[in-house]
Structure formats: structure tokens, C-alpha cells
Coordinates of C-alpha atoms in Angstrom, one line a residue:
M1 CA 19.7 -15.3 20.4
F2 CA 20.6 -12.9 17.7
Y3 CA 23.7 -10.6 18.2
T4 CA 22.7 -7.1 19.1
P5 CA 25.5 -4.4 18.6
T6 CA 26.4 -2.3 21.6
D7 CA 25.1 1.3 21.9
D8 CA 28.9 2.4 21.6
S9 CA 29.4 0.4 18.4
I10 CA 26.1 1.8 16.8
L11 CA 27.1 5.4 17.7
E12 CA 30.7 4.9 16.5
G13 CA 29.4 3.4 13.2
Y14 CA 27.0 6.2 12.7
Q15 CA 29.6 8.9 13.3
N16 CA 31.9 7.4 10.7
A17 CA 29.1 7.1 8.2
K18 CA 28.0 10.7 9.0
A19 CA 31.5 11.8 8.0
V20 CA 31.5 9.8 4.7
Y21 CA 28.2 11.4 3.8
A22 CA 29.3 14.8 4.7
S23 CA 32.2 14.5 2.3
L24 CA 29.6 14.2 -0.4
G25 CA 27.6 17.3 0.8
L26 CA 25.0 15.2 2.6
D27 CA 23.6 15.9 6.1
T28 CA 22.5 12.6 7.7
E29 CA 20.5 14.5 10.4
R30 CA 18.6 16.2 7.8
A31 CA 17.9 13.1 5.9
L32 CA 16.7 11.4 9.1
A33 CA 14.3 14.4 9.6
Q34 CA 13.0 14.1 6.1
F35 CA 12.6 10.3 6.7
E36 CA 10.1 10.9 9.5
K37 CA 7.9 13.1 7.3
V38 CA 7.2 10.2 4.8
G39 CA 4.4 7.8 5.8
I40 CA 4.2 4.2 4.6
S41 CA 0.9 2.4 4.7
I42 CA 0.6 -0.9 6.4
H43 CA -2.0 -2.9 4.5
S44 CA -4.4 -4.4 7.1
W45 CA -5.5 -7.1 4.7
A46 CA -2.2 -9.1 4.9
G47 CA -2.9 -9.9 8.5
D48 CA -6.0 -12.2 7.8
D49 CA -5.3 -13.3 4.4
V50 CA -7.7 -10.8 2.7
T51 CA -10.7 -12.3 4.4
G52 CA -12.4 -9.4 6.0
F53 CA -14.9 -9.3 8.8
E54 CA -18.2 -9.6 6.9
T55 CA -20.3 -12.7 7.1
H56 CA -22.6 -14.0 4.5
E57 CA -24.8 -17.1 4.4
G58 CA -22.5 -20.0 4.6
G59 CA -19.7 -18.0 6.3
V60 CA -17.2 -15.5 5.0
H61 CA -17.5 -15.2 1.3
S62 CA -13.9 -15.3 -0.3
E63 CA -12.6 -15.4 -3.8
N64 CA -9.0 -15.0 -3.0
T65 CA -6.2 -17.4 -3.8
V66 CA -4.0 -16.7 -0.9
T67 CA -1.2 -19.5 -0.6
G68 CA -0.6 -21.3 2.7
N69 CA -2.3 -21.6 6.1
Y70 CA 0.5 -20.5 8.6
P71 CA -0.8 -20.6 12.2
G72 CA -1.9 -17.4 14.0
R73 CA -4.0 -15.6 11.5
A74 CA -6.0 -12.6 12.9
R75 CA -9.7 -13.6 13.3
N76 CA -11.2 -10.3 14.2
G77 CA -10.5 -6.5 14.5
G78 CA -8.9 -6.8 17.9
E79 CA -6.5 -9.4 16.9
L80 CA -5.7 -7.6 13.6
R81 CA -4.9 -4.4 15.4
Q82 CA -2.8 -6.3 18.0
D83 CA -0.7 -7.8 15.2
L84 CA -0.3 -4.4 13.6
E85 CA 1.0 -2.9 16.8
Q86 CA 3.5 -5.7 17.0
A87 CA 4.7 -5.1 13.5
M88 CA 5.1 -1.4 14.1
R89 CA 7.3 -2.0 17.1
F90 CA 10.1 -3.2 14.7
S91 CA 9.7 -0.6 12.0
P92 CA 11.4 2.8 12.4
C93 CA 9.1 4.3 9.6
T94 CA 6.4 6.8 10.0
H95 CA 3.3 4.6 9.6
R96 CA -0.1 5.1 7.8
L97 CA -2.9 2.6 8.0
G98 CA -4.2 0.9 4.8
L99 CA -7.8 -0.2 5.1
Q100 CA -10.2 -2.1 2.9
S101 CA -13.9 -1.5 3.3
M102 CA -14.4 -5.3 4.0
Y103 CA -12.8 -4.5 7.5
A104 CA -15.7 -2.4 8.7
E105 CA -17.0 -3.2 12.2
P106 CA -20.6 -2.0 12.1
K107 CA -22.7 -2.4 15.3
T108 CA -25.4 -4.1 13.4
Q109 CA -24.8 -6.0 10.1
K110 CA -24.9 -3.9 7.0
E111 CA -24.4 -4.3 3.3
R112 CA -21.0 -3.1 2.0
C113 CA -22.6 -0.4 0.0
D114 CA -24.2 1.1 3.1
Y115 CA -21.1 1.5 5.3
D116 CA -20.5 5.0 6.8
V117 CA -17.6 6.5 8.8
E118 CA -18.8 5.2 12.1
D119 CA -18.5 1.7 11.0
F120 CA -14.7 2.3 11.1
R121 CA -14.7 4.0 14.4
N122 CA -12.4 1.3 15.9
W123 CA -9.9 1.9 13.1
I124 CA -10.1 5.7 13.6
D125 CA -9.4 5.4 17.3
F126 CA -6.5 3.1 16.5
A127 CA -5.1 5.7 14.0
K128 CA -5.5 8.4 16.7
K129 CA -3.7 6.3 19.3
H130 CA -0.7 5.7 17.0
H131 CA -0.8 9.2 15.3
M132 CA -1.4 7.6 11.9
A133 CA -2.9 8.8 8.7
V134 CA -5.3 6.4 6.9
D135 CA -5.6 5.2 3.4
Y136 CA -8.7 3.4 2.0
N137 CA -10.0 1.0 -0.6
V138 CA -13.5 0.0 -1.4
S139 CA -13.4 -3.8 -1.7
Y140 CA -14.8 -4.4 -5.2
F141 CA -14.2 -8.2 -4.7
T142 CA -14.9 -11.1 -2.4
H143 CA -18.6 -10.5 -2.2
P144 CA -21.8 -12.3 -3.3
M145 CA -22.7 -9.2 -5.5
M146 CA -19.6 -10.0 -7.7
K147 CA -20.9 -12.0 -10.7
D148 CA -18.7 -13.6 -13.2
G149 CA -15.8 -11.6 -11.9
C150 CA -17.5 -8.1 -12.4
S151 CA -18.7 -5.2 -10.3
L152 CA -18.6 -1.7 -11.7
A153 CA -18.4 -3.0 -15.3
S154 CA -21.0 -5.8 -15.0
P155 CA -23.5 -6.2 -17.8
D156 CA -26.0 -7.7 -15.3
D157 CA -28.4 -5.1 -13.9
A158 CA -29.0 -7.3 -10.8
V159 CA -25.4 -6.8 -10.0
R160 CA -24.8 -3.1 -10.9
A161 CA -28.5 -2.0 -9.9
W162 CA -29.1 -3.5 -6.3
L163 CA -32.9 -3.3 -5.8
A164 CA -33.3 -1.6 -9.1
A165 CA -37.1 -1.9 -8.9
L166 CA -37.0 0.5 -6.0
A167 CA -34.8 3.0 -8.0
V168 CA -31.9 2.5 -5.6
R169 CA -28.5 3.5 -7.0
A170 CA -26.4 0.7 -8.4
Y171 CA -24.9 -1.5 -5.5
W172 CA -21.2 -1.0 -6.4
V173 CA -21.7 2.7 -7.4
R174 CA -23.4 3.3 -4.1
A175 CA -20.4 1.6 -2.4
G176 CA -18.0 3.8 -4.2
I177 CA -19.9 7.0 -3.4
N178 CA -20.1 6.2 0.3
G179 CA -16.5 5.2 0.2
R180 CA -15.5 8.6 -0.8
R181 CA -17.5 10.2 1.9
I182 CA -15.9 7.9 4.5
C183 CA -12.5 9.0 3.3
E184 CA -13.3 12.6 3.5
A185 CA -14.8 12.2 7.0
I186 CA -11.7 10.3 8.2
G187 CA -9.4 12.9 6.7
R188 CA -11.3 15.7 8.4
E189 CA -11.1 14.0 11.8
L190 CA -7.4 13.0 11.6
G191 CA -6.3 16.2 9.7
C192 CA -4.8 14.2 6.9
T193 CA -5.3 13.4 3.2
V194 CA -6.8 10.0 2.8
F195 CA -5.8 8.3 -0.5
N196 CA -8.9 6.5 -1.8
N197 CA -7.8 3.7 -4.2
T198 CA -10.2 2.1 -6.7
W199 CA -9.3 -1.3 -8.0
T200 CA -11.8 -3.8 -9.6
P201 CA -11.0 -7.3 -11.0
D202 CA -13.7 -6.8 -13.7
G203 CA -13.1 -8.7 -16.9
V204 CA -13.6 -12.0 -18.7
K205 CA -11.6 -15.2 -18.9
D206 CA -11.8 -15.7 -22.7
N207 CA -12.0 -13.3 -25.6
T208 CA -14.9 -10.9 -25.5
V209 CA -16.6 -9.3 -28.5
D210 CA -17.7 -6.2 -26.4
R211 CA -14.7 -4.5 -24.9
M212 CA -16.2 -1.2 -25.4
G213 CA -19.3 -2.2 -23.6
Y214 CA -17.5 -3.3 -20.5
R215 CA -15.3 -0.1 -20.5
A216 CA -18.3 2.1 -21.2
R217 CA -20.1 0.7 -18.1
L218 CA -16.9 1.1 -16.0
K219 CA -16.6 4.7 -17.1
D220 CA -20.2 5.4 -16.3
S221 CA -19.9 3.9 -12.9
L222 CA -16.8 6.0 -12.1
D223 CA -18.4 9.1 -13.4
Q224 CA -21.3 8.6 -10.9
I225 CA -18.9 7.8 -8.1
Y226 CA -16.8 10.8 -8.6
A227 CA -19.6 13.2 -9.4
E228 CA -20.0 14.5 -5.8
P229 CA -17.5 17.3 -5.1
L230 CA -15.5 16.7 -1.9
D231 CA -12.6 18.5 -0.2
S232 CA -9.3 17.6 -1.8
R233 CA -7.5 18.5 1.4
Y234 CA -8.9 15.3 2.9
L235 CA -9.4 13.1 -0.1
C236 CA -7.2 12.1 -3.1
D237 CA -9.0 9.7 -5.4
C238 CA -6.7 7.2 -7.1
M239 CA -7.3 4.3 -9.6
E240 CA -5.3 1.2 -10.0
G241 CA -4.9 -0.7 -13.3
K242 CA -3.9 -4.2 -14.0
V243 CA -2.6 -6.3 -17.0
F244 CA -5.0 -9.0 -16.2
S245 CA -6.9 -10.5 -13.3
I246 CA -6.9 -14.1 -12.1
A247 CA -9.7 -16.0 -14.1
N248 CA -10.0 -12.9 -16.4
E249 CA -6.9 -13.5 -18.4
C250 CA -8.1 -12.3 -21.9
F251 CA -9.6 -9.0 -20.9
T252 CA -9.6 -6.7 -17.9
A253 CA -11.8 -3.5 -18.2
G254 CA -9.6 -1.5 -15.8
S255 CA -6.4 -1.8 -17.6
H256 CA -3.4 0.6 -17.1
D257 CA -4.3 2.6 -20.3
F258 CA -7.8 2.9 -19.3
Y259 CA -7.1 4.4 -15.9
I260 CA -4.2 6.5 -17.0
A261 CA -6.4 8.1 -19.6
Y262 CA -9.4 8.5 -17.2
A263 CA -7.2 10.0 -14.4
A264 CA -5.5 12.4 -16.8
K265 CA -8.8 13.6 -18.3
N266 CA -10.6 13.9 -15.0
Q267 CA -7.8 15.0 -12.8
K268 CA -7.7 12.0 -10.5
G269 CA -4.8 10.2 -9.0
L270 CA -3.2 7.0 -10.3
T271 CA -2.1 4.0 -8.2
I272 CA 0.9 2.0 -9.3
D273 CA 0.8 -1.6 -7.9
T274 CA 4.2 -2.9 -8.5
G275 CA 2.9 -6.4 -9.1
H276 CA 0.6 -5.3 -11.8
F277 CA 3.2 -5.0 -14.6
H278 CA 5.3 -7.4 -16.7
P279 CA 8.1 -8.6 -14.5
T280 CA 10.8 -6.7 -16.5
E281 CA 8.8 -3.5 -16.8
N282 CA 10.4 -0.7 -14.7
Y283 CA 7.5 1.0 -13.0
A284 CA 9.7 3.6 -11.4
D285 CA 10.1 5.1 -14.9
K286 CA 6.3 5.8 -14.9
I287 CA 6.5 8.5 -12.0
S288 CA 8.0 11.3 -14.2
A289 CA 5.9 10.2 -17.2
V290 CA 2.5 10.3 -15.5
F291 CA 2.7 12.6 -12.4
P292 CA 2.6 15.9 -14.3
F293 CA -0.8 14.9 -15.7
V294 CA -2.7 13.5 -12.8
D295 CA -3.9 14.6 -9.3
G296 CA -1.7 12.5 -7.3
M297 CA 0.0 9.1 -7.2
M298 CA 0.0 6.1 -4.9
F299 CA 2.3 3.1 -4.8
H300 CA 1.4 -0.4 -3.6
L301 CA 4.6 -2.0 -3.1
S302 CA 5.2 -5.8 -3.3
R303 CA 7.7 -8.2 -4.9
G304 CA 6.6 -9.6 -8.1
V305 CA 8.6 -12.8 -8.6
R306 CA 6.3 -13.7 -11.4
W307 CA 3.3 -11.5 -12.6
D308 CA 1.3 -10.2 -9.6
S309 CA 2.5 -12.9 -7.2
D310 CA 2.3 -10.4 -4.3
H311 CA 5.4 -11.9 -2.6
T312 CA 6.5 -10.1 0.7
L313 CA 8.5 -7.0 -0.1
T314 CA 12.2 -7.4 0.4
Q315 CA 15.3 -5.5 -0.7
D316 CA 15.6 -8.0 -3.5
E317 CA 12.7 -6.3 -5.4
P318 CA 14.6 -4.9 -8.4
Y319 CA 12.9 -1.6 -8.8
L320 CA 12.1 -0.8 -5.1
F321 CA 15.1 1.5 -4.6
Q322 CA 14.5 3.1 -7.9
V323 CA 11.0 4.2 -6.9
F324 CA 12.3 6.1 -3.9
Q325 CA 15.2 7.5 -5.9
E326 CA 12.8 8.9 -8.5
L327 CA 10.5 10.4 -5.9
V328 CA 13.5 12.1 -4.1
R329 CA 15.1 13.2 -7.3
A330 CA 11.9 14.7 -8.6
D331 CA 11.2 16.2 -5.2
L332 CA 7.8 14.6 -5.0
L333 CA 7.9 13.2 -1.5
N334 CA 4.8 14.3 0.4
K335 CA 3.5 16.2 -2.6
R336 CA 0.2 14.2 -3.1
V337 CA 2.1 11.0 -3.3
A338 CA 1.4 8.1 -1.0
I339 CA 3.4 4.9 -0.3
G340 CA 1.8 1.7 0.8
L341 CA 2.5 -2.1 1.1
D342 CA 0.5 -4.6 -0.7
F343 CA 1.5 -8.3 -0.4
F344 CA 0.1 -11.4 1.4
D345 CA 1.8 -14.8 1.9
A346 CA 0.1 -17.1 4.4
Q347 CA 3.1 -19.5 4.2
V348 CA 5.0 -17.3 6.6
N349 CA 4.2 -15.5 9.9
R350 CA 2.1 -12.6 8.7
V351 CA 3.5 -10.1 11.3
T352 CA 7.1 -11.0 10.4
A353 CA 6.1 -10.4 6.7
W354 CA 4.9 -6.9 7.6
I355 CA 8.1 -6.2 9.4
V356 CA 10.3 -7.3 6.6
G357 CA 8.4 -5.2 4.1
L358 CA 8.4 -2.1 6.2
R359 CA 12.1 -2.4 6.9
A360 CA 12.8 -2.9 3.2
A361 CA 10.7 0.1 2.1
G362 CA 12.3 2.2 4.9
K363 CA 15.8 1.4 3.9
A364 CA 15.0 2.2 0.3
L365 CA 13.7 5.6 1.4
L366 CA 16.7 6.3 3.5
A367 CA 19.1 5.3 0.7
A368 CA 17.2 7.7 -1.6
L369 CA 17.5 10.6 0.9
L370 CA 21.2 9.9 1.3
E371 CA 22.1 9.9 -2.4
P372 CA 24.4 12.6 -3.7
T373 CA 22.0 13.5 -6.3
V374 CA 23.2 17.1 -6.8
L375 CA 26.8 15.8 -7.7
M376 CA 25.5 13.3 -10.1
R377 CA 23.2 15.8 -11.8
E378 CA 26.0 18.1 -12.2
A379 CA 28.2 15.5 -13.9
E380 CA 25.3 14.6 -16.0
Y381 CA 24.7 18.1 -17.4
A382 CA 28.4 18.7 -17.7
G383 CA 28.5 15.8 -20.1
N384 CA 30.7 13.6 -17.8
L385 CA 28.7 10.6 -18.2
G386 CA 31.5 8.3 -17.0
K387 CA 31.7 10.2 -13.7
R388 CA 27.8 9.9 -13.4
M389 CA 28.0 6.2 -14.0
A390 CA 30.8 5.7 -11.5
M391 CA 29.0 7.5 -8.8
L392 CA 25.9 5.6 -9.3
D393 CA 27.8 2.4 -8.9
E394 CA 30.0 3.6 -5.9
C395 CA 26.8 4.9 -4.1
K396 CA 25.8 1.2 -3.7
N397 CA 28.7 0.8 -1.2
L398 CA 28.0 3.9 1.0
P399 CA 27.6 3.1 4.7
L400 CA 23.8 3.1 4.6
N401 CA 23.5 0.3 7.2
A402 CA 25.3 2.2 9.8
V403 CA 22.8 5.1 9.5
W404 CA 20.0 2.6 9.3
D405 CA 21.1 0.8 12.5
Y406 CA 21.3 4.2 14.3
L407 CA 17.8 5.1 13.1
C408 CA 16.5 1.8 14.5
W409 CA 18.4 2.2 17.7
K410 CA 17.0 5.7 18.2
K411 CA 13.4 4.4 17.5
N412 CA 13.9 1.3 19.7
A413 CA 12.8 -0.7 16.6
G414 CA 15.3 -3.6 16.7
V415 CA 18.8 -3.3 15.4
G416 CA 20.0 -5.9 12.9
M417 CA 18.1 -9.2 13.4
S418 CA 17.6 -8.8 17.2
W419 CA 13.8 -8.3 16.7
L420 CA 13.5 -11.9 15.5
D421 CA 13.9 -13.1 19.0
E422 CA 10.8 -11.1 20.1
M423 CA 8.9 -12.4 17.1
D424 CA 9.6 -15.9 18.1
R425 CA 8.1 -15.1 21.7
Y426 CA 5.1 -13.3 20.1
E427 CA 4.3 -16.2 17.8
R428 CA 4.6 -18.7 20.6
E429 CA 2.7 -16.8 23.4
V430 CA 0.1 -14.9 21.2
Q431 CA -0.4 -16.1 17.6
R432 CA -0.2 -19.9 18.2
K433 CA -2.8 -19.8 20.9
R434 CA -5.5 -18.6 18.4
V435 CA -7.7 -21.5 17.5

């Protein structure tokens, strides 16, 4: 059994912390109110090792390299939603739901390019039940129509032009067009902006002589996908770049430069996946550099121990706290910015991983909301750089944990490590009975 602080000790700690923050001109109650307005997307794909519900000849078609086979993986939509509910129990955050199109649940089997909003009805009802907004990704991977690692940039007409002889629009372009319509329809029904993220692994393993050709095809596909005007109140189109994809180490068509340029020129949003940069590259710095020129921004948060390793997000991720600091300092929270998780590790209990990631992101958000930014900015512009440096360092020792414990206590989300006892029970009584 893990120690659980008493109600009196939690309240006493919070009152003491409240006084400390008040001495710096900060109102903890106001910060907690702001905290509730910021949604964090829980990525559904971590719950089943990015497998999805689609079936193809020979079973589920998968190209993913997820490490491990810990017992209890969700096998269907019901189990996946059950696990998500368990994860949300121990997170004091406001939650969004991150979906991939491969998690559709159509009443009759369909091609991925033919999905419509009703194929996600179970997920929409789930979101309504939990008062969640939704984010979405067309799954341009793990599918028989991927050929040599390519989808939207493929040079093979049999891949890009599904049933070309019948003049049917390209398979993956069609999937992208319908994905945007699904997002707008979900947004209208839920009354939220759905962030629609586009990522493709398209590229080649060794050196190519036709970089321009791949990127011209990718640009043409995107132009077709984004051609239909849809309501920006319910849809924010974002694109996610990458240094390289597994098995495509020498060339990736959708690089960071490509998507930044495309987004800026065409007023689309940009997704920053924190695992898609060199390990020492500070992706938090990109917020102020890019946001003024694009139509929105999304973050996919993970812990890049090495490049794109997709480890479970923890407070050890070096730039996690800086991301939220930058968003708060620039007053960008809830201004066409979305935050989501994006990791998978099948060596550990997948629900526990979700909880750890949510709590890490939540604590980073709370820390940013309780930073005496005004005082540090005054010191900076007064030229007192020593004072600024000292305050930045001393802020690391402010009583954040006392406020966090109070928040978890108010939300009945598990104070300290007490939630681990309940996770042991859930794993024993629910997950390990899945065969």
C-alpha cells in the first residue's frame, strides 16, 4: 500500500504554497481555473500498440515496430475505451481524445479511404459521455495500400490512384479528403475545433535521385486534400514533419522544412512531434519562430531518449516544461494550439503509461501557469539579467507539488503514488484476463 496524505495535510500544504505564490503576485486559484481550460489529447493508439481495428487478408496488417508484449493489450474498441476511462481516473487534466482513422468501427467492412463520420459513432458517444473534444489523424501507414513505404508521395499509380481505370480519386488522397470531412462533422456535433493532423512516412531507404519528384507528388496530393473549403471553427489542419522514417533513413518527403513552408504558404497548421527532432534540438524554441506564420499548432509529446524512440512521457523529458512555459509566456494557450500525447511502449502496462504521461504533462502545464513571468520579464527589460537568471533558477524550488496534490485531491485523481494500488487491481482483475 502506498502512503496517502490526509485531507488536512493536503489542505495545509496547499495553503502554505498559496501564500508563497501570492508573495510573487500569483493567484493559485486563478492558475487552477486556467488549468481546466487546457485540453490534453490522450492518444488512443498507445492502448493497442498502434494495431487498429481493421482486418485484411491474413489478419491485421501492421508495419509498426512496437517493443514488448506486456499482457493486457486492448483488442477491440470496447476494451480500448475501458482502458482510456481507467487512465482518465488518475489524471486531473482536462482531456481530449486523439484518434487515428484505423480505429474506425464501421458496421460493415470498408476501405480506409471510404470512412465517414458514422464509422466513429462509438468514439463520438464516448467523447460526449466524458465531455471531451476530439483530435484526428488519417492513418497513412500500416495498410496494404502502402508500397515501398509511400502513400501520398508514391510514384506508383496503383498506390496513389486506387481503381484508376474507373477514374476514382487517388486512394490516399480520397482518405485525406474524407478525413477532413469527418473532422468537421465531429467538430460540429461536439462544438469544438478538431485538430486534423497529417503525417506520412513516405520516403526511401537509400539515396534517391528524384527528391523533387517525391515532394511534387506529396504537394499535389495535399493540394487536392485541402482544396475543399471547410469551416475553420470546427477544423484545424496541421502537418507533421520528420527527420527520417524507419526504413527511409536517407530521404523523407515530408521533412520539417517541407511542411513549415507548405503550412506558411497555405495557412495551415503545424504539428511538432517532440520525438521528430535531433535529441539536443530544443523544439520549444520553435513556437515563437513558427506560430506567427501558420494557422495553428499542435504538439505530440513523448520522451525522445534517442531519436524518435517514443518513450513514455515523464518529467525527465528535457524540454517538456519549456514547451508549456513558452505557450504561457506567449499567451497562446487555447489560441488555436492543441496539446497531445504520442508514445507507445509495450514493455509496460499501457494504462499506467498513459497516466504517467498525462500527469507529467499536467504538472508541466501547472508549473508554467505558476511562473512569475511578469517579474522575470521586468528584470529582463530593466537589464538586470542576474536577477532574471536567479529567478529562473529559484522557481525550480517553488512548492508546485503542494498545489498539484491539492488539484489531484480536488479531482479525486490520486494523490502522490496512491493510484498505483488501484492500477495493480485493474491489471490483475481486468487486463490480465484478456486472452
